[in-house]
Coordinates of C-alpha atoms in Angstrom, one line a residue:
Chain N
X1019 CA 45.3 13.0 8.7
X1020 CA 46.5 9.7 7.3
X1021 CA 46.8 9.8 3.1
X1022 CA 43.6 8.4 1.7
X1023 CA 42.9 7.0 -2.1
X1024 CA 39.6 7.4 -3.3
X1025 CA 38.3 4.8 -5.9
X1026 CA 37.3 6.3 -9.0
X1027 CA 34.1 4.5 -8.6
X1028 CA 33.1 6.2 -5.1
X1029 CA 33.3 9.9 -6.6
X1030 CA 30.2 8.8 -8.5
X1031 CA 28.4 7.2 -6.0
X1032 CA 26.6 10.6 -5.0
X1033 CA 25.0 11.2 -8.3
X1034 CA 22.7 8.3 -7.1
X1035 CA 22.9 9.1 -2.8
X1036 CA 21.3 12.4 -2.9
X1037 CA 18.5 11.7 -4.7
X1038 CA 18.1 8.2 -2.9
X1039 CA 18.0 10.0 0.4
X1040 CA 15.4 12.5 -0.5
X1041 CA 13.0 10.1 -1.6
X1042 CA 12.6 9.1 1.9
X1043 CA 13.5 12.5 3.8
X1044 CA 10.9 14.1 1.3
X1045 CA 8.7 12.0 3.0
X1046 CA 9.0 13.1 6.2
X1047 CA 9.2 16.6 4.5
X1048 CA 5.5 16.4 2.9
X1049 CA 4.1 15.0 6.2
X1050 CA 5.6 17.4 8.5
X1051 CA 6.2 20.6 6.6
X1052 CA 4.3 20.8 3.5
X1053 CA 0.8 19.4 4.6
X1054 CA 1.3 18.4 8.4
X1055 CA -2.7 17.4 8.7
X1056 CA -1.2 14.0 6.5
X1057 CA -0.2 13.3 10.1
X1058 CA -3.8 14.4 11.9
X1059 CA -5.8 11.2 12.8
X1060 CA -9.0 14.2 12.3
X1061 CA -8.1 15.2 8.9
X1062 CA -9.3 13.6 5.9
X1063 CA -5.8 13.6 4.2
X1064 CA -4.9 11.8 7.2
X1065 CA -1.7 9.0 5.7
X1066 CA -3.2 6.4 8.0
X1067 CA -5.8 6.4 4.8
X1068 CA -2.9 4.6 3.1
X1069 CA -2.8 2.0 5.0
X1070 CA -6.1 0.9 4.5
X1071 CA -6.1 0.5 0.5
X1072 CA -3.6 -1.7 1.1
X1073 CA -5.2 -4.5 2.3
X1074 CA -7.3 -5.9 -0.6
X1075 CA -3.9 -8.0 -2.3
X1076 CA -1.6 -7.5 1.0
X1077 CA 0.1 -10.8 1.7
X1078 CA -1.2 -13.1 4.4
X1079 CA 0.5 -12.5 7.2
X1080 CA 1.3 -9.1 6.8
X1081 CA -2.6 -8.3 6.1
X1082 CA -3.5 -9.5 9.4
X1083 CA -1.2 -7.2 11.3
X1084 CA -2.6 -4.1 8.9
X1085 CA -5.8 -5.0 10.3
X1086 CA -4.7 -5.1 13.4
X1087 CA -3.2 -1.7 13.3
X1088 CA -5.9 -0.3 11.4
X1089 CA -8.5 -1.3 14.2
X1090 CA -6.2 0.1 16.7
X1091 CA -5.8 4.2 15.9
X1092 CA -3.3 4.3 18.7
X1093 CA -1.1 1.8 17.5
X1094 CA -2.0 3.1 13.5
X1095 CA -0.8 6.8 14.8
X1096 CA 2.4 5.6 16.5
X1097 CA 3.2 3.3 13.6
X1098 CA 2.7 6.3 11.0
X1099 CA 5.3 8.3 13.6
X1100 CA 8.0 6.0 14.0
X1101 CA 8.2 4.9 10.1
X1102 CA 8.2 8.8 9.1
X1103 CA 11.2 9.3 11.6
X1104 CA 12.9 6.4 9.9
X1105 CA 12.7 7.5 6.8
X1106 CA 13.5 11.4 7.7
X1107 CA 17.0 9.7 10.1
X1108 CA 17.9 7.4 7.1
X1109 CA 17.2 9.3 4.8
X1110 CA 19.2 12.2 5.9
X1111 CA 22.3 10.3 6.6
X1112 CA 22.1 8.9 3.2
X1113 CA 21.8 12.7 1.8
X1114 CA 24.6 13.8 4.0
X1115 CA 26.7 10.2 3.5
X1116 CA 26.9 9.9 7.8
X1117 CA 27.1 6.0 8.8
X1118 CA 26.2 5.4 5.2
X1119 CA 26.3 1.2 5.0
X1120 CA 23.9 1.9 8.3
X1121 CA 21.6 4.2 6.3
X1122 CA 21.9 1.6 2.9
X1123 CA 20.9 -1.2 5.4
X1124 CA 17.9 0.4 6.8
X1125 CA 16.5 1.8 4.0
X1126 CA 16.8 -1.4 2.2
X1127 CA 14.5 -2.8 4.8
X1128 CA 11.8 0.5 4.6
X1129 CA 11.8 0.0 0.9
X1130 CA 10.9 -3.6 0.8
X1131 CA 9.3 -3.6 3.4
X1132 CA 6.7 -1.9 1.9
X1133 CA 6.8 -4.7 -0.9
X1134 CA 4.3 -7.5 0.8
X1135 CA 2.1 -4.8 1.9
X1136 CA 1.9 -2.3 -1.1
X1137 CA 3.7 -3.5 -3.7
X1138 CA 0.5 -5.0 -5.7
X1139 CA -0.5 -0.9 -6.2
X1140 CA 0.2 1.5 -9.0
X1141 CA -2.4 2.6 -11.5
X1142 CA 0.2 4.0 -13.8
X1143 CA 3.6 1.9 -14.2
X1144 CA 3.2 -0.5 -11.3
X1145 CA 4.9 2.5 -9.3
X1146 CA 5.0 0.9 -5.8
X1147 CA 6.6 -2.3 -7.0
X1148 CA 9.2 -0.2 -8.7
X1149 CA 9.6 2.3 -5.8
X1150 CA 10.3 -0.8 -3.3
X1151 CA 12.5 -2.5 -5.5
X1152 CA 14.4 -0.3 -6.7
X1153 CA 15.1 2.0 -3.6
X1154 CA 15.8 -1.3 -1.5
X1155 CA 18.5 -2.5 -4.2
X1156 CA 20.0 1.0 -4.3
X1157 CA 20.4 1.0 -0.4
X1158 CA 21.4 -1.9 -0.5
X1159 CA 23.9 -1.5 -2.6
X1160 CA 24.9 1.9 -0.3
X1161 CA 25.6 -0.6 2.3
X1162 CA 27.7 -2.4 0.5
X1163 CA 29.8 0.3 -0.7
X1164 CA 30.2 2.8 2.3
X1165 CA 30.9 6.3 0.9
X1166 CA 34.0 8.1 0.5
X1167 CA 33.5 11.0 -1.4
X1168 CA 31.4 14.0 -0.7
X1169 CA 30.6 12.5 3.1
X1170 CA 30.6 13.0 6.4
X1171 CA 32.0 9.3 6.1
X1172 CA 35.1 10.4 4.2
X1173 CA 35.7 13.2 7.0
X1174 CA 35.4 10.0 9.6
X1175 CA 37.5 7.4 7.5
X1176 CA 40.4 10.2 7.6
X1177 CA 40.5 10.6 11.4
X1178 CA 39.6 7.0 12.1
X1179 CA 41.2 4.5 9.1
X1180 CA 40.3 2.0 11.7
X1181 CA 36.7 2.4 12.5
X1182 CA 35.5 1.7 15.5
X1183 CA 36.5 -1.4 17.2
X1184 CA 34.9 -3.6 19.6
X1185 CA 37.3 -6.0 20.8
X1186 CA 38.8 -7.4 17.9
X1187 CA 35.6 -6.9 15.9
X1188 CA 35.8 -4.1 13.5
X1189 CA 32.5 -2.5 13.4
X1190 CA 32.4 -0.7 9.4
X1191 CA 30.2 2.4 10.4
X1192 CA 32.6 4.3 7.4
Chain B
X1244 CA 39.6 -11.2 -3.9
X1245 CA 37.3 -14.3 -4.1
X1246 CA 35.8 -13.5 -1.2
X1247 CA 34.6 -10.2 -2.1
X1248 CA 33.5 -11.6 -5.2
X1249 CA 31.7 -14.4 -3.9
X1250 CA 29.8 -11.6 -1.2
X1251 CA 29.3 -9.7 -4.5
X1252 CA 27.3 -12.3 -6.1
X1253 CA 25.5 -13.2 -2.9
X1254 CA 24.4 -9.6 -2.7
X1255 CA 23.3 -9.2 -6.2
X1256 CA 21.1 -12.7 -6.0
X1257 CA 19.2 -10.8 -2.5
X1258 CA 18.9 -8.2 -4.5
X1259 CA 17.3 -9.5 -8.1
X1260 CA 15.6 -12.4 -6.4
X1261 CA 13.7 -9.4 -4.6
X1262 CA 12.5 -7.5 -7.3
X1263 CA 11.9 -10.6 -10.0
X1264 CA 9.7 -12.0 -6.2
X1265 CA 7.9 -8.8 -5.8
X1266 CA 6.8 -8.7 -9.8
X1267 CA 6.0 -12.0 -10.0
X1268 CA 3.9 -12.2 -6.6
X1269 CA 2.4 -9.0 -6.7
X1270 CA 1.6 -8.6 -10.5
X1271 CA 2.3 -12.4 -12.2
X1272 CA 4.6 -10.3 -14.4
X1273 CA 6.4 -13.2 -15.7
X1274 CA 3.2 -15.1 -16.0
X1275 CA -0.2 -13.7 -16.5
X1276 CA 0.5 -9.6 -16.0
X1277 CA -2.3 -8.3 -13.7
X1278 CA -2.7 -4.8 -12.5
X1279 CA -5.1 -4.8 -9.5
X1280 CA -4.9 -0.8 -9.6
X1281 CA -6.4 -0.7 -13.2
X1282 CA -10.6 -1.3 -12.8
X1283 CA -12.5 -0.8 -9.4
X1284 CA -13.8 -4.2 -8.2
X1285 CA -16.1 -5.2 -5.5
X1286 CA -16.2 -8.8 -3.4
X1287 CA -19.9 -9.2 -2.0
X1288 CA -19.2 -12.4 0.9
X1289 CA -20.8 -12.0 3.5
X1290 CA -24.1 -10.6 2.0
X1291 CA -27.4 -12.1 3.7
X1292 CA -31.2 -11.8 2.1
X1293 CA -34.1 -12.6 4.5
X1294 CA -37.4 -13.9 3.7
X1295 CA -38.9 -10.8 5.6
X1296 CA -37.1 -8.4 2.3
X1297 CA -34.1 -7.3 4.6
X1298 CA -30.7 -7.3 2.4
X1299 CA -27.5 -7.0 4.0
X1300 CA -24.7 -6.3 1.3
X1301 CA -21.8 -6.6 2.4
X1302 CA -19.2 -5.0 -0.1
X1303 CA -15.6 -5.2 0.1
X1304 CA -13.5 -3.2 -2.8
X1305 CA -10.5 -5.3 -3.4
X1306 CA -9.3 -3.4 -6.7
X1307 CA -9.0 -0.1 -8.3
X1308 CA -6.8 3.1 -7.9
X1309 CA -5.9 3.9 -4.6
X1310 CA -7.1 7.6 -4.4
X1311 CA -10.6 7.7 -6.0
X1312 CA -13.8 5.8 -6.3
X1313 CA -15.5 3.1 -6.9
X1314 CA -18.9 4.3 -6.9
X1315 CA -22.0 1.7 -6.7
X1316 CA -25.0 2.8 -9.2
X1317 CA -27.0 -0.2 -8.9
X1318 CA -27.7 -3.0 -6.8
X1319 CA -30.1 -6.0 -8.1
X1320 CA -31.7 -8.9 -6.2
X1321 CA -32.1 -11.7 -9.4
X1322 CA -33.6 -14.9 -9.7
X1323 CA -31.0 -17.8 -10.8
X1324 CA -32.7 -17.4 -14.5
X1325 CA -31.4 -13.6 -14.7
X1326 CA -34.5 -12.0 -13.9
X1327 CA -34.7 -8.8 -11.8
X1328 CA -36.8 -9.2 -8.7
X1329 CA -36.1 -6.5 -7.2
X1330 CA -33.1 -3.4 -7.7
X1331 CA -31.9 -0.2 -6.4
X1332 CA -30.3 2.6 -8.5
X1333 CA -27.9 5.3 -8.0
X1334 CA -31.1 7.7 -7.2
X1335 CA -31.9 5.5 -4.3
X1336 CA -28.7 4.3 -3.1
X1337 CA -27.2 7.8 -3.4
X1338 CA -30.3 9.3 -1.0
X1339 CA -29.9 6.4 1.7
X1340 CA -29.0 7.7 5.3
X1341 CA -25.5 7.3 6.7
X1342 CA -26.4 5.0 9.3
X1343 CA -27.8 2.2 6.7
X1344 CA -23.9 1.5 6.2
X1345 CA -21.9 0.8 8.2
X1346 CA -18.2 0.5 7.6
X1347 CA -15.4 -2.2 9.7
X1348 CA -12.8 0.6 9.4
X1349 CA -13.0 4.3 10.9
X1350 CA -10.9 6.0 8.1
X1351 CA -12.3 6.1 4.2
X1352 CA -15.9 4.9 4.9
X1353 CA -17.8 4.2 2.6
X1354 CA -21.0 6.7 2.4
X1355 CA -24.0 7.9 -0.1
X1356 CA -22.9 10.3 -2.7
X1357 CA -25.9 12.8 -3.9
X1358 CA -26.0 16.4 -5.7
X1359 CA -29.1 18.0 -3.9
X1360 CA -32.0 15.4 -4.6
X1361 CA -29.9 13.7 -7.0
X1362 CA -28.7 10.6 -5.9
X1363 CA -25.2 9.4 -7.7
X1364 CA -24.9 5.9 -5.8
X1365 CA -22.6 4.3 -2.9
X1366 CA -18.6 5.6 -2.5
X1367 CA -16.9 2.7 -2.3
X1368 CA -12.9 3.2 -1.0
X1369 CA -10.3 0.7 -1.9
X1370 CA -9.6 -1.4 1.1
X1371 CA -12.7 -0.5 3.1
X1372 CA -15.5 -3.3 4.0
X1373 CA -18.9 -2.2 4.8
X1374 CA -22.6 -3.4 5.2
X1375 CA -25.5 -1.6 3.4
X1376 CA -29.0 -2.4 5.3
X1377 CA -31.1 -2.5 2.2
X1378 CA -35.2 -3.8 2.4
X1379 CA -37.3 -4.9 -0.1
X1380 CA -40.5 -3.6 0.3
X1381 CA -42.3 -7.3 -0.2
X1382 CA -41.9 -10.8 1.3
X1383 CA -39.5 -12.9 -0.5
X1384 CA -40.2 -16.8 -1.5
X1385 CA -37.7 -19.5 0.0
X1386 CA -35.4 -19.7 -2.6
X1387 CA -31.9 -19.3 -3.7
X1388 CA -31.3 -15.8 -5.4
X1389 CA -28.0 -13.8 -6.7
X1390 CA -27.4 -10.6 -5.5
X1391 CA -25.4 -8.3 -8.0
X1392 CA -23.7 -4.5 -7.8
X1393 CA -22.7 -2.4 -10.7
X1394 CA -19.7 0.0 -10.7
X1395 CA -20.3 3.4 -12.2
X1396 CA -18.4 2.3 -15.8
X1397 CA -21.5 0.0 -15.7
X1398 CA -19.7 -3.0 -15.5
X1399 CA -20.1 -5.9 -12.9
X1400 CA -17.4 -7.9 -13.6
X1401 CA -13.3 -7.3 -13.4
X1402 CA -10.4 -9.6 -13.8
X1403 CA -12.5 -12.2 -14.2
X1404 CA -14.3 -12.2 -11.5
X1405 CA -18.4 -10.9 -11.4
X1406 CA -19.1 -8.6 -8.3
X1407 CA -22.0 -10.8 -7.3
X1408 CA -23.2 -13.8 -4.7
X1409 CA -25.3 -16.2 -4.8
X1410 CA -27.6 -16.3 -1.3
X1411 CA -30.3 -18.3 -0.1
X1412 CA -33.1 -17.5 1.8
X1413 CA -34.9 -20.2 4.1

């Protein structure tokens, strides 16, 4: 194993990682574990619900496609699939700090994502606009910093200094 | 160095101009605050009176929390002056049959709420748009008329905006 210095600064990026993570692998958690009829298109606690409150101040474009999906329960189901398997992938590889800058990146785009669409909710502290900001600014901010402390990534960056290389592109997975 | 730096500062700008974007479109936060979540609110476009008494309301809630309510108590038919020609309360509304609405989207419809014989009024979910067939049990005169809904705080207006139309019947 080659010698490795650790920034001070990365051995307290976890304090924030682990509890970034969860906020979306908890969501997978509550759809799929805790109460899985959020995920029955019969039940009425059906998530697909969700969608629909969304539209009265969703922004143009993006209300048209809610619509869209909404009118569709095929294409409403497999949406609701696909983004909970997002969030529980990224989400775990944020808790576990595997292909971290990967997970930052695509959980910066779930969290604001959900900005255009929901971000105008939030009968108590204008939650959804703070949810979407702030999650997408601190995954951002994962992808930007990698993680090398308390990581699978650190294990990786031992073994492989280099990364993986395409050519003479280095691709920074770690 | 100055490269990081200058990636740095890139970074931080994507990320602030989100969040200051999102406040500002979403809630006018650095403007007039607004917080669509607060009060229920209903849009009525769409609604049609004919001469023969038939009214069909169409209701569209566009505001209130996410999870619960609105709930419709009254609906009034009013001459320009503010008169009541003709209305239907919670008792009524909350006794109507399911298939006298009838809602765009599968999930949350909208539906009567009663308690026995007690009629409560019209659930109304956030998002949902729907169409009550209502009738008037008269002939109504040519004439332009407003046609009105009450939420259950007994209010018919919300940021700004009164949860009424104004229709015309030839």
């Amino acid at each position: 194993m080659a010698q490795v210095t650790i920034e001070t600064t990365q051995k307290f990026l976890p304090v924030l990682r682990i509890t970034l993570g969860w906020m979306f692998f908890s969501a997978f958690v509550r759809r799929v574990i805790n109460v899985p009829d959020k995920l029955n298109p019969q039940s009425s606690l059906y998530v697909g619900g969700k969608i629909l409150t969304f539209l009265p101040h969703a922004w143009s474009p993006v209300k048209g496609i809610l619509i869209w999906v909404l009118e569709n329960p095929t294409l409403l189901y497999d949406f609701l699939i696909t983004f909970t398997a997002l969030e529980a992938i990224f989400g775990l590889m944020m808790i576990l700090g595997l292909f971290t800058r990967l997970s930052g990146f695509g959980l910066a785009m779930l969290a604001w994502g959900m900005g255009p669409a929901a971000g105008w909710l939030g009968s108590t502290c204008v939650d959804e606009w703070q949810i979407a900001s702030v999650e997408g600014a601190a995954a951002l901010m994962f992808m930007l910093t990698g993680s090398r402390w308390l990581s699978i990534d650190q294990i990786l960056y031992s073994k492989y200094p280099d990364g993986i290389k395409i050519g003479k592109i280095r691709i920074p997975l770690w | 160095m100055r490269t990081l730096e200058i990636i740095a500062i890139i970074f931080m700008l994507i990320a602030t101009g989100v969040t200051f974007g999102l406040y500002q479109i979403n809630f006018q936060g650095f403007t007039h605050l607004t917080n669509y979540s607060k009060t229920p609110a209903y849009d009525l476009s769409g609604t049609r009176l004919y001469s023969n008494g038939t009214l069909l309301l169409n209701v569209t809630r566009t505001a209130g929390p996410d999870t619960y309510g609105g709930f419709i108590v009254l609906v009034q038919i009013l001459y320009p002056n503010g008169t009541v020609l003709y209305q239907w309360t919670g008792q009524q509304l909350g006794m109507l049959p399911q298939s006298d609405i009838i809602n765009e989207f599968p999930l949350h419809p909208a539906k009567p709420i009663h308690i026995g014989n007690y009629g409560v009024g019209i659930l109304a979910p956030l998002g949902q748009n729907f169409v009550v067939k209502l009738q008037v049990p008269f002939h109504i005169n040519p004439g332009t008329y407003i046609v009105r809904v009450y939420d259950a705080d007994g209010q018919y207006e919300a940021y700004g905006t009164e949860f009424q139309v104004t229709v015309t019947v030839s």
